[in-house]
Coordinates of C-alpha atoms in Angstrom, one line a residue:
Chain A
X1 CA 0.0 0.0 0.0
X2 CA 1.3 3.5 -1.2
X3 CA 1.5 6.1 0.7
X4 CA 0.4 9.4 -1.0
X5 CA -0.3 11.6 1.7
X6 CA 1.2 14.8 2.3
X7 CA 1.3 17.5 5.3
X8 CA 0.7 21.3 3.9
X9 CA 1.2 23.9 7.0
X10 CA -1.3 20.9 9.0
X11 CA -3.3 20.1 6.4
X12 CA -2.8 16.8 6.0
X13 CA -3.8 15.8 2.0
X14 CA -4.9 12.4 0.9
X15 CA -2.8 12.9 -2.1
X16 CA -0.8 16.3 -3.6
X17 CA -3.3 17.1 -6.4
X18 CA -4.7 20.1 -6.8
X19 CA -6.4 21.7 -9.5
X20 CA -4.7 25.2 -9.8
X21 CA -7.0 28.2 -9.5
X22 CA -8.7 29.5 -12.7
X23 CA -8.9 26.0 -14.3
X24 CA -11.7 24.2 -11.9
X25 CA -13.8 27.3 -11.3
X26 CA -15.7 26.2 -8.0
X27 CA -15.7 22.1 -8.4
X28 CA -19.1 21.7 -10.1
X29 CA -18.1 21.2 -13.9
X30 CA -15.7 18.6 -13.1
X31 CA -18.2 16.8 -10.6
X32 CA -19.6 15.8 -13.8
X33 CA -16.8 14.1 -14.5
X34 CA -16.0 12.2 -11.7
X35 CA -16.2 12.3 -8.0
X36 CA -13.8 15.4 -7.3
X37 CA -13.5 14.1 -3.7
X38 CA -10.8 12.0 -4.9
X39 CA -8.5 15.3 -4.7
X40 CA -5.7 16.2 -2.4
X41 CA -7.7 19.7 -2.5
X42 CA -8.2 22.3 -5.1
X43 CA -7.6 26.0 -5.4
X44 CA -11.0 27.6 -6.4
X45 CA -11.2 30.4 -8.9
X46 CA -9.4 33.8 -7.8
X47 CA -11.9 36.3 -6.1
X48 CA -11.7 39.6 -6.0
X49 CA -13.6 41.7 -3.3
X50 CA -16.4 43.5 -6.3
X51 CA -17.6 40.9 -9.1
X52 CA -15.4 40.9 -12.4
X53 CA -16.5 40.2 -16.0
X54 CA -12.7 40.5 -17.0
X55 CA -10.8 41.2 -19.8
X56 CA -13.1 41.1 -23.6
X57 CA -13.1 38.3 -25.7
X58 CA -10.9 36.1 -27.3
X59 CA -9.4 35.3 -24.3
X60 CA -8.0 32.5 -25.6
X61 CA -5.2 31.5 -27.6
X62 CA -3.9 27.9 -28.3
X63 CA 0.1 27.3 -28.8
X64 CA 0.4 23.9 -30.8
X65 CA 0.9 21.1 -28.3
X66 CA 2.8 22.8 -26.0
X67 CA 0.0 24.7 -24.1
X68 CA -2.3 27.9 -24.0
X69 CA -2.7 31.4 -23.5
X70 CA -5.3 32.7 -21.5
X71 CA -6.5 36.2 -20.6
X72 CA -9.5 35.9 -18.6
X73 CA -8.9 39.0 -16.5
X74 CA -9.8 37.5 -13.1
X75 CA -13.9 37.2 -14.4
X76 CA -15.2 36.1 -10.7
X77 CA -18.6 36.7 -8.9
X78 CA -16.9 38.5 -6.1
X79 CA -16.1 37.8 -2.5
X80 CA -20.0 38.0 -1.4
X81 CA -21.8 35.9 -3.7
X82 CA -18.3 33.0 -3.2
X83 CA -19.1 32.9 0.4
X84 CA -23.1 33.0 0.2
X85 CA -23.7 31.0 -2.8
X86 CA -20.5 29.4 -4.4
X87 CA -19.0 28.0 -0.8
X88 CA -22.9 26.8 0.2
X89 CA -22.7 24.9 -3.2
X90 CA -19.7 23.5 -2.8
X91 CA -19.8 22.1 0.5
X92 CA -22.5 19.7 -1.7
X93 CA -20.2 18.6 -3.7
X94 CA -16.3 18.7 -2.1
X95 CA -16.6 17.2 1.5
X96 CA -12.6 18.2 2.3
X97 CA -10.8 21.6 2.9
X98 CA -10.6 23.7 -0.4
X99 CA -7.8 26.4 -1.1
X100 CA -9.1 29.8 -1.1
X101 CA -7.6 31.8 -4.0
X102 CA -7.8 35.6 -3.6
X103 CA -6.5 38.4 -5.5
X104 CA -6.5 42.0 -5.1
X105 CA -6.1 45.6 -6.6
X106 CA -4.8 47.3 -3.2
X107 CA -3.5 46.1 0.2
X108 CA -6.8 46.6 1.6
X109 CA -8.7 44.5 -0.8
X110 CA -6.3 41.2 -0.1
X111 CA -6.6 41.7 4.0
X112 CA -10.6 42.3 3.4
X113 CA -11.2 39.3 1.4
X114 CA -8.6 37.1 3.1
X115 CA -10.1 38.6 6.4
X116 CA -13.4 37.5 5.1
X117 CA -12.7 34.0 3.3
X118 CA -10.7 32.9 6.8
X119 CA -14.4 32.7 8.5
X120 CA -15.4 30.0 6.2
X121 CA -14.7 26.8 8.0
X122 CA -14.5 25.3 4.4
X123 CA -11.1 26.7 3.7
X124 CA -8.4 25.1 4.7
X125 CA -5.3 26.9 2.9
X126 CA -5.5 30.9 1.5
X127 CA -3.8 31.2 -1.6
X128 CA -2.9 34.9 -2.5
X129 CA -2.3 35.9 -5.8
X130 CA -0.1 38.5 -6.4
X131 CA 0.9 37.4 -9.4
X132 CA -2.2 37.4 -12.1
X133 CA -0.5 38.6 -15.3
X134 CA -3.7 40.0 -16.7
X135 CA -5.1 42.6 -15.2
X136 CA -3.5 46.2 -15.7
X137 CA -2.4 48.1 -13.0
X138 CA -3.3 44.6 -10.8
X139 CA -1.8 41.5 -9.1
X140 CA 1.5 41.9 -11.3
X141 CA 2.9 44.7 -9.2
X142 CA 2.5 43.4 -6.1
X143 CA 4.1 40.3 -7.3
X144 CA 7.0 41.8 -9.0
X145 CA 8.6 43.3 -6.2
X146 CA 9.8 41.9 -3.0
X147 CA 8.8 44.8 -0.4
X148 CA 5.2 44.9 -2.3
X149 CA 4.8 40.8 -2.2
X150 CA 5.9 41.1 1.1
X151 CA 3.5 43.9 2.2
X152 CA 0.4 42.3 0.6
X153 CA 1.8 39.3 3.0
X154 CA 2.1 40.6 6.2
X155 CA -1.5 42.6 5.7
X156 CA -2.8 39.6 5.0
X157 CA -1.1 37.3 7.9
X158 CA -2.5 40.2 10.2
X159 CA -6.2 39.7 9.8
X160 CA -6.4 35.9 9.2
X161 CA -5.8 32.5 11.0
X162 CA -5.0 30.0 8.3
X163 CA -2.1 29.1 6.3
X164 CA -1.2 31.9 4.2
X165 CA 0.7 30.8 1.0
X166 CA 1.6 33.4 -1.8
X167 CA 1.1 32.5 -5.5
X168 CA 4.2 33.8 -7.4
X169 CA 4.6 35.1 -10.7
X170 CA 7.6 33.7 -13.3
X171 CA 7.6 36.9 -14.7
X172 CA 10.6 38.5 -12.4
X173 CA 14.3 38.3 -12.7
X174 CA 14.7 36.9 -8.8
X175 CA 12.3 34.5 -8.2
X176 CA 13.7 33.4 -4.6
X177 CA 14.3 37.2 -3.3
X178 CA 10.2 37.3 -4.1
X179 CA 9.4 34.3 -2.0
X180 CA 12.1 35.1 1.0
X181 CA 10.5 38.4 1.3
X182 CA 7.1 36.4 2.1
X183 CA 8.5 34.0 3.8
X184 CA 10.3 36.4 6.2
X185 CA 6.8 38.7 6.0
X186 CA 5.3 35.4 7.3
X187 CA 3.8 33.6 4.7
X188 CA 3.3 29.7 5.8
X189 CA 4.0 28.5 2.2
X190 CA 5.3 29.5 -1.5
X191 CA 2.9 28.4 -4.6
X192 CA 4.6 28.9 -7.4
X193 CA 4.5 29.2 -10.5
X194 CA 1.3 31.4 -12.3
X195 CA 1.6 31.4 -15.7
X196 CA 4.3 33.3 -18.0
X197 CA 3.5 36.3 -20.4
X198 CA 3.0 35.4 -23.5
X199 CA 1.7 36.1 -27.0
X200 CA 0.1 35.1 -30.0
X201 CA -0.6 36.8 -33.5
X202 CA -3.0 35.4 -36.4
X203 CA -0.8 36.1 -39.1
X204 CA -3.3 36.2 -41.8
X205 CA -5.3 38.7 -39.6
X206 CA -2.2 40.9 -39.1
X207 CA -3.6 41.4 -35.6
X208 CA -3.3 39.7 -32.0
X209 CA -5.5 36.5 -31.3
X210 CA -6.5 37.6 -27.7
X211 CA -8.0 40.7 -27.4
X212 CA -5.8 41.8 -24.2
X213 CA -3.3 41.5 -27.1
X214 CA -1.1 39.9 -24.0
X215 CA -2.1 36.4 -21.5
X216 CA -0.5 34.0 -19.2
X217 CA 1.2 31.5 -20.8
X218 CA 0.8 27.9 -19.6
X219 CA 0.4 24.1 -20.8
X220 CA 3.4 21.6 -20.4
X221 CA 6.3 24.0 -22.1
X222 CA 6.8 25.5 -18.6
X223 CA 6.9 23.0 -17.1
X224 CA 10.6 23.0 -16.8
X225 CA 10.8 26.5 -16.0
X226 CA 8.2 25.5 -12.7
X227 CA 10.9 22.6 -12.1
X228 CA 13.5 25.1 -12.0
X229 CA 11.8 27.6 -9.6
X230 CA 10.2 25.6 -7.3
X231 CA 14.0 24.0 -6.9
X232 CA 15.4 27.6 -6.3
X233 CA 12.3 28.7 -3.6
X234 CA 12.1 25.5 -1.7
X235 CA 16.0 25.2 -1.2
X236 CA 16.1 28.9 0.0
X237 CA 12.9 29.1 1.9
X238 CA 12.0 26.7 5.0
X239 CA 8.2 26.8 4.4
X240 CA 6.4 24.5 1.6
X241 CA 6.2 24.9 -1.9
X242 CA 3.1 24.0 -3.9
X243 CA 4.8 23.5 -7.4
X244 CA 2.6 24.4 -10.3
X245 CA 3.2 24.4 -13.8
X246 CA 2.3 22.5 -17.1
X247 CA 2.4 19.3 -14.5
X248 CA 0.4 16.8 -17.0
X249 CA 1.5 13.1 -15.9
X250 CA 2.5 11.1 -12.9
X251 CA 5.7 11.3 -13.6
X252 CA 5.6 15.2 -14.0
X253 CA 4.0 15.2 -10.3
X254 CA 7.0 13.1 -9.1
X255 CA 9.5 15.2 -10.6
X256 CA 8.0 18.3 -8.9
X257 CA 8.1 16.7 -5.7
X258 CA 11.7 15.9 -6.0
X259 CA 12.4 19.2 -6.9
X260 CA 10.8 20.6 -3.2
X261 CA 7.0 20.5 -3.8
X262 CA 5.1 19.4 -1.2
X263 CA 1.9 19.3 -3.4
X264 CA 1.3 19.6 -6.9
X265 CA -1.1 22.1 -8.6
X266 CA -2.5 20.9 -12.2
X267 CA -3.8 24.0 -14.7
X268 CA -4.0 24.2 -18.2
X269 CA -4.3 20.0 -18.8
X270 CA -7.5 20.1 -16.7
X271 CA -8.8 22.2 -19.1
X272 CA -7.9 19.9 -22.2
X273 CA -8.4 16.4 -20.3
X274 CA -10.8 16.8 -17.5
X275 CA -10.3 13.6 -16.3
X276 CA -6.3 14.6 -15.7
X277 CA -6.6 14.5 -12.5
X278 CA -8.3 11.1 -11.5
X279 CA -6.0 9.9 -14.0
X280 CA -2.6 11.5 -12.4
X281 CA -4.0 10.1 -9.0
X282 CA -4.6 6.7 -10.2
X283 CA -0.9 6.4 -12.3
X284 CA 1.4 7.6 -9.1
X285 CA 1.0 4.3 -6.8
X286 CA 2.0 2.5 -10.1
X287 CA 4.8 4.9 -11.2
X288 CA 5.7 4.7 -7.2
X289 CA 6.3 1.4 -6.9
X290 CA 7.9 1.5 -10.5
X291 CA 10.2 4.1 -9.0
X292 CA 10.4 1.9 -5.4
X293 CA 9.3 4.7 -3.5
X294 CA 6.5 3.7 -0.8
X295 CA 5.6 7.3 0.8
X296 CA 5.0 10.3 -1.8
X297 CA 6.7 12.7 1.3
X298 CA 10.2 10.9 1.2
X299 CA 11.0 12.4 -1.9
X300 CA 10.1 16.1 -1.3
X301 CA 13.0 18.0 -2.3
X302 CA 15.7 15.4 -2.4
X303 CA 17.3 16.8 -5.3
Chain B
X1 CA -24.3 15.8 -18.6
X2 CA -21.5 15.5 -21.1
X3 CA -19.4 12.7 -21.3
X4 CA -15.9 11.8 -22.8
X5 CA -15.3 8.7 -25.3
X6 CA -13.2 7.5 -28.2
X7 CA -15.1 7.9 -31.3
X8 CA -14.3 6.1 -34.9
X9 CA -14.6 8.3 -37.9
X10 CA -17.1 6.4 -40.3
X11 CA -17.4 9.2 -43.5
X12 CA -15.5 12.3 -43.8
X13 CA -16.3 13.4 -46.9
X14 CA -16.1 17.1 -48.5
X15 CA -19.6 19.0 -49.1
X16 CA -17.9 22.0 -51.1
X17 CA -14.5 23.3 -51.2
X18 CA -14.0 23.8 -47.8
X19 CA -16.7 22.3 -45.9
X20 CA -17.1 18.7 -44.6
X21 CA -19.1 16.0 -43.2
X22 CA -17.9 13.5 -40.5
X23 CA -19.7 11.2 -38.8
X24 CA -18.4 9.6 -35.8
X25 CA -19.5 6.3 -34.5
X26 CA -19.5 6.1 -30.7
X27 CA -21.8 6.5 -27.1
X28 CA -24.5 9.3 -28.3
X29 CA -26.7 8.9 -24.8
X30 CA -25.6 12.2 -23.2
X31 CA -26.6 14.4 -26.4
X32 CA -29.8 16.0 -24.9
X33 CA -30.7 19.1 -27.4
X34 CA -30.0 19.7 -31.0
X35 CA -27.4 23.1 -31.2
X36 CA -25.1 21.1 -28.8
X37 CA -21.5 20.7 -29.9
X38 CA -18.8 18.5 -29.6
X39 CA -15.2 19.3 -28.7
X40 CA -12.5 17.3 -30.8
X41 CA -9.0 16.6 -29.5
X42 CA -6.7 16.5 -32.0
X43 CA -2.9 15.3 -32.2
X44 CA -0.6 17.9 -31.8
X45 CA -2.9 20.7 -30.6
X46 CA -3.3 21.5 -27.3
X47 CA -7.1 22.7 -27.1
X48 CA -9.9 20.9 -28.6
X49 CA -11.9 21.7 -31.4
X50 CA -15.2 22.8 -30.4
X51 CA -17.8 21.6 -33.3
X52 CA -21.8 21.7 -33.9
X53 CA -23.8 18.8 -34.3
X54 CA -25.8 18.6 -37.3
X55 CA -27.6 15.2 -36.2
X56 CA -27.1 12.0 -34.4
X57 CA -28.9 9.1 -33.5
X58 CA -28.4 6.1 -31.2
X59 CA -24.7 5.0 -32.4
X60 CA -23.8 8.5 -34.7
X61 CA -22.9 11.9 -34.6
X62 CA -22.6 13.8 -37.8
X63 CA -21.0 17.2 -37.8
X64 CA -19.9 19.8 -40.5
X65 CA -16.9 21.8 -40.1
X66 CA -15.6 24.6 -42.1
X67 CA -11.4 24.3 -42.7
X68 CA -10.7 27.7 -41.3
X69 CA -7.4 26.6 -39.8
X70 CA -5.1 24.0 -38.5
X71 CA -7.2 22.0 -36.5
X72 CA -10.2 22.3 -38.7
X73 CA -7.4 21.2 -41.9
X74 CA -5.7 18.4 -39.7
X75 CA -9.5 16.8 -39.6
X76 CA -10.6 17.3 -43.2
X77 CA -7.6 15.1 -44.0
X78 CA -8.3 12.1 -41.3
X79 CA -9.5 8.6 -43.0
X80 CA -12.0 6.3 -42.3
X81 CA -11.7 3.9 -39.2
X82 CA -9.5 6.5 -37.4
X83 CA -10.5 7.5 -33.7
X84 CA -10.5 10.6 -31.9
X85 CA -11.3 11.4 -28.0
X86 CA -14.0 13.6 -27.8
X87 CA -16.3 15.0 -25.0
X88 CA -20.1 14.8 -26.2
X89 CA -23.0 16.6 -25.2
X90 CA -21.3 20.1 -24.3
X91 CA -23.9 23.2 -24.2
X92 CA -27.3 23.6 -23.9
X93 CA -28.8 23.5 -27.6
X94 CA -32.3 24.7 -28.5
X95 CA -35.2 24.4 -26.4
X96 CA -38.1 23.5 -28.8
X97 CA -40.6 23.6 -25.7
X98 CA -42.1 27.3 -26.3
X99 CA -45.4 28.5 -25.5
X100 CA -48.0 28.6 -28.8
X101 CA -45.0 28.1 -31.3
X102 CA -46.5 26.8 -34.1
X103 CA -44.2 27.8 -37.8
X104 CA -40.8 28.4 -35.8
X105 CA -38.1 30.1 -38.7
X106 CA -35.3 28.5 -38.6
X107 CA -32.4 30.7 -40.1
X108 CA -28.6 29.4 -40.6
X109 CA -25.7 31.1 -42.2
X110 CA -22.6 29.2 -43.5
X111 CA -21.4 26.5 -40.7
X112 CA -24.0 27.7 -38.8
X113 CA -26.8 25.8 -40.9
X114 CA -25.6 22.1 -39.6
X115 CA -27.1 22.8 -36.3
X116 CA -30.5 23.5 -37.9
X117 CA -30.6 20.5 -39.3
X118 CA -31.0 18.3 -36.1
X119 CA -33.3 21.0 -35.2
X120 CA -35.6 20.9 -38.1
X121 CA -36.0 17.2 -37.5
X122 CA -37.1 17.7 -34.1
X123 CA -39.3 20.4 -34.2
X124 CA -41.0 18.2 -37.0
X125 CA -41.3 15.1 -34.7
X126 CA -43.1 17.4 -32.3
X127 CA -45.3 18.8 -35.1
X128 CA -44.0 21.6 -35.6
X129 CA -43.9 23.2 -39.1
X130 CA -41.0 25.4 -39.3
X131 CA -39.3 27.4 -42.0
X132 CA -35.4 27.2 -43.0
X133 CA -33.4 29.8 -44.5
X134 CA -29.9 29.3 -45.7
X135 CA -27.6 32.4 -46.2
X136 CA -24.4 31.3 -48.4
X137 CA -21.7 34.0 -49.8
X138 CA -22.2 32.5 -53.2
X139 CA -23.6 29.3 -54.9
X140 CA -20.4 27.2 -54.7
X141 CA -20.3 27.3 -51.1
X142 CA -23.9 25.7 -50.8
X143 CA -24.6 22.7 -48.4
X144 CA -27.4 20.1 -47.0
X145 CA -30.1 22.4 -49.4
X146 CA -31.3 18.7 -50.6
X147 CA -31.0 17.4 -47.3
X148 CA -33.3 19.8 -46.0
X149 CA -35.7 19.8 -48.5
X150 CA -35.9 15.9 -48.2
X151 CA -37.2 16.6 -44.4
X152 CA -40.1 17.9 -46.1
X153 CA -40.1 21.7 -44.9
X154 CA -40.1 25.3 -47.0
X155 CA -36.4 25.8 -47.3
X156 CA -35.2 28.8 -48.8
X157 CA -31.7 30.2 -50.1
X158 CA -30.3 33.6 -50.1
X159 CA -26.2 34.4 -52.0
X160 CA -24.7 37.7 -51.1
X161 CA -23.7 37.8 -54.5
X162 CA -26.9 36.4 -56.1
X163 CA -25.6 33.2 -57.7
X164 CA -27.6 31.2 -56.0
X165 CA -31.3 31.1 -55.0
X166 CA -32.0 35.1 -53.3
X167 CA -29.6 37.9 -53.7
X168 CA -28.8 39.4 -50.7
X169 CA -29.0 38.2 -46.7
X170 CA -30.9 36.0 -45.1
X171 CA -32.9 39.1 -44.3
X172 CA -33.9 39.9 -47.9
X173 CA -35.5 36.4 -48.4
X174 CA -37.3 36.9 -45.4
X175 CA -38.9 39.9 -47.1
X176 CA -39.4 38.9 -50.5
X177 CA -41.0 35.7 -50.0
X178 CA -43.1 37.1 -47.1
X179 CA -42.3 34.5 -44.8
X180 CA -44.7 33.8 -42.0
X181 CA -42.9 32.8 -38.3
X182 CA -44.0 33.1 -34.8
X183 CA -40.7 32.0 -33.5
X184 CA -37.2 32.4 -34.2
X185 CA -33.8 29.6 -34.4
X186 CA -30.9 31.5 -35.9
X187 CA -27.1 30.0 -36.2
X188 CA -24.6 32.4 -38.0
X189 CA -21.9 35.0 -38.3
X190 CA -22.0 37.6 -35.8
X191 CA -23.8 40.3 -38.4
X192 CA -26.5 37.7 -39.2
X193 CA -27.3 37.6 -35.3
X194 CA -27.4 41.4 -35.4
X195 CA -29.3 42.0 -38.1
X196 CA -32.1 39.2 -36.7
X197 CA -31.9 40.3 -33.2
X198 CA -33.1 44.1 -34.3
X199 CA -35.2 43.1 -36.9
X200 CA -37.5 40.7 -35.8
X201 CA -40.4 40.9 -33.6
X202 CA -41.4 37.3 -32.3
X203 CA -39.1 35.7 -29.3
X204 CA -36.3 33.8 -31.0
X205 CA -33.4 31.7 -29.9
X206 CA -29.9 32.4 -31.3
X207 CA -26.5 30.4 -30.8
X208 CA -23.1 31.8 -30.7
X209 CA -19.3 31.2 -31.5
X210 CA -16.6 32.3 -29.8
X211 CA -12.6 31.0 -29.0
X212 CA -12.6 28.1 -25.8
X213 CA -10.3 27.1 -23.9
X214 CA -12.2 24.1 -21.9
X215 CA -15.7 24.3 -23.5
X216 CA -17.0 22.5 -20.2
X217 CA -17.3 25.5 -18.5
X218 CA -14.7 25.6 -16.1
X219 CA -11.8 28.5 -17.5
X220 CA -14.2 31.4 -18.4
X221 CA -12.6 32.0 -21.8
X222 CA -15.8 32.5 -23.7
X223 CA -17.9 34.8 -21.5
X224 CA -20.1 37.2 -22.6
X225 CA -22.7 39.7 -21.3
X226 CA -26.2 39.3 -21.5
X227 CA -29.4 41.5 -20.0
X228 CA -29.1 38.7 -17.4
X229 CA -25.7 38.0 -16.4
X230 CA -22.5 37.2 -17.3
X231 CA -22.5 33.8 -19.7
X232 CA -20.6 31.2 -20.8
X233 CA -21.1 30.5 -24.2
X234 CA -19.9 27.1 -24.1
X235 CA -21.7 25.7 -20.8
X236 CA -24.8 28.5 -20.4
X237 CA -25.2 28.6 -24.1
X238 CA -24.2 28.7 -26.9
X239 CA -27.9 29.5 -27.2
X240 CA -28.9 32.1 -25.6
X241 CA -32.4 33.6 -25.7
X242 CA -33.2 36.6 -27.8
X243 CA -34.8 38.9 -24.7
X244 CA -31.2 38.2 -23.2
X245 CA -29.0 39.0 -25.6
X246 CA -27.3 42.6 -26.0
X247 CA -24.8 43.6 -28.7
X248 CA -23.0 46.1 -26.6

């Protein structure tokens, strides 16, 4: 018998999977699928404190088989209507703690939502994203710079109870001066990484494909960029990683672990295969025991 | 509730230069509405290929796609007996279950005429008598007139550049042949949903296109705004009602 289990800040997970914000919305499409209770957790879709249509349409751009290019613009029914109706609904569904993603325009925002979302006994983790490449004058900023990401962290740790992690962006030139900040700001964990900026053209159009003309890059090319990151942050910080980034296999999950992720977020496949997932979960006792590794938490970080 | 399965590609035939028929043999018990669609993963590509049905029964789904780019030209040259993985029974298609409707117009331009087809054969199982009419650029790129006529409705043709059947839109045939509707069905380029949305009176239904990234539902890359909400034209449409809809 395999032992998949892993520990995040106390929160002990059946397994690392989790769907990575902004590619499960709230649970309920996939719980058509299959019986999304099978998860380690998963990071619902980022909320803002007002509701957000987001960015215009075509948001969506597709890059050959290595991935996507999305610029939703954070399109979310807002803080209230998450905690009265999307939470409520949820519960129905997903009977384990969820991750909480929140994003934010201003310091106040993230403390008023995180303040706000830490009441809900359904949370387990809050996942702060400071790092959302598509909205102007947003998330980006904070993200960018250590004494902002590490600002947005200690308003945040200030008004709530739960493990705090901060969602980093790949778009800066020192990833692990970014995630010390937080973790020195008190952060309980690093998730990491959001998606890259990216950019597509129709060539017969002569024009952009997305209408925000720019979008987060994601899908299984960056994968070994995440890799690479996670590595850095988890060897220079002493609090968890949850690796994220084009993971699309068992094998990618166990390579993230190795690399110092305690648990593994899955995007863009979930949105191309939504049975990844169930499928990733079933394939890692067989690739364990392929590999002769009996519990998924030895290998954290051994390379 | 959709579903996802390996389907085998039974005919994939051309209909005119650039449009084709495939029919795909596989589980069809999840499609619930005609003006569903289907989303098509394809070697290579990283998103699916979301694609109308046109008309299926217990072990078929036919669809018609229009080579518009790779994807679409990757598919138009797959053989017979190959499979692709496909999730069925995405959207929520036409509801035929309206009030009084009794000679429902059913109005499809280009690749948006497949969908009318499974449609047409429903509203006529449930004794309906509707009206199609099918707005082409020019003659050449004509499809499924014969097929629609053999379903034994009124079908009418309108060619922007007169070659074939009325000159003009799909508005102009409308008009000249004095058409009589109390309901509207309309697939089509954006303009066609325009010009139908402003100009005609009676409560309609109307399905929409746009770029998906899931097509389940679940990434909000095809939202759009409507008198009641924000929408998702692959999991809240892609028909949407006409008292909902707003251009702006």
């Amino acid at each position: 018998m395999k032992d998949l289990s892993v520990n995040l800040s106390g929160l002990i997970l059946d397994n690392p999977i989790v769907p990575a914000s902004g590619t499960f919305g709230f649970g309920r499409e996939f719980a058509e699928y299959y019986d999304i209770n099978i998860l380690g957790s998963f990071s619902f879709k980022g909320t803002t404190k007002e509701a957000r249509f987001g960015n215009p349409t075509p948001r969506i751009a597709e890059c050959g088989a290595s991935g996507m290019i999305n610029a939703v613009g954070l399109q979310n029914p807002g803080i209230d209507t998450v905690i009265n109706r999307e939470l409520p609904e949820l519960k129905k569904i997903f009977h384990k703690p969820v991750i909480a993603n929140i994003s934010g325009f201003s310091i106040e925002e993230y403390a008023y939502c995180c303040e706000r979302i830490d009441k809900e006994e359904q949370v387990g983790i809050i996942e702060v994203n400071v790092s959302c490449p598509n909205v102007r004058h947003g998330g980006m900023s904070f993200g960018t710079s250590p004494e902002a990401a590490a600002e947005v962290t200690r308003a945040v740790k200030a008004v709530t109870t739960k493990p705090v992690y901060i969602k980093l962006s790949p778009n800066v030139t020192d990833i692990v001066a970014i995630a010390k900040a937080c973790e020195e700001a008190g952060a309980d964990g690093i998730c990491l990484i959001n998606t890259m900026l990216g950019m597509r053209i129709d060539i017969a159009r002569r024009r952009p494909v997305i209408a925000n003309v720019m979008g987060g890059f994601s899908g299984p090319s960056i994968f070994p960029v995440a890799v690479r990151m996670v590595h850095q942050v988890s060897k220079a910080c002493n609090v968890p990683v949850m690796g994220c980034g084009g993971v699309s296999s068992a094998r990618d999950v166990i390579e993230m672990m190795m690399a110092g992720a305690t648990a593994v977020q899955v995007g863009a496949m979930n949105l191309k295969n939504p049975y990844i997932c169930k499928e990733i979960i079933e394939e890692l006792p067989i690739v364990m025991e392929e590999l002769k590794i009996d519990r998924l938490s030895d290998i954290i970080g051994i390379v | 509730m959709q579903k996802q399965g390996i389907y085998k590609i039974i005919t994939n035939v051309p209909l005119t230069k650039s449009v084709y028929k495939m029919v795909l043999e596989g589980d069809t018990s999840n499609i619930t509405a005609p003006g569903q669609f289907i989303n098509i993963e394809l070697a290579g590509k990283f998103l699916r290929r979301p694609i109308s049905i046109c008309d299926w029964n217990e072990t078929t789904i036919t669809v018609i796609y229009k080579v518009v780019g790779e994807g679409t030209r990757q598919m138009a040259g797959m053989k017979e007996g190959e499979e692709l993985d496909i999730l069925v029974g995405l959207g929520n298609g036409f509801n035929t279950n309206i009030d009084k409707m009794k000679h429902p117009l059913l109005v499809g331009g280009g690749v948006g005429v497949p969908p009318m087809y499974g449609l047409a054969k429903k509203l006529l199982a449930e004794g309906k008598r509707p009206t199609m009419i099918m707005g082409f650029n020019t003659a050449e790129e004509v499809f499924y007139y014969e097929e629609f006529v053999a379903l034994g409705l009124d079908v009418f043709v309108t060619t922007v550049d007169g070659t074939g059947g009325t000159k003009g839109f799909v508005t102009d045939a409308m008009e000249q042949n004095g058409i009589l509707y109390d309901y509207l069905y309309c697939c089509g380029p954006e303009p066609m949903l325009k010009a139908l949305h402003r100009g005609v009176m009676t409560g309609g239904q109307l399905s929409f296109e746009e770029r998906m990234g899931c097509g389940f539902g679940a990434c909000m890359g095809c939202s759009c705004k409507t008198l009641t909400g924000y929408k998702r034209i692959c999991k809240d449409g892609p028909v949407m009602y006409k008292e909902e809809i707003t251009f702006e």
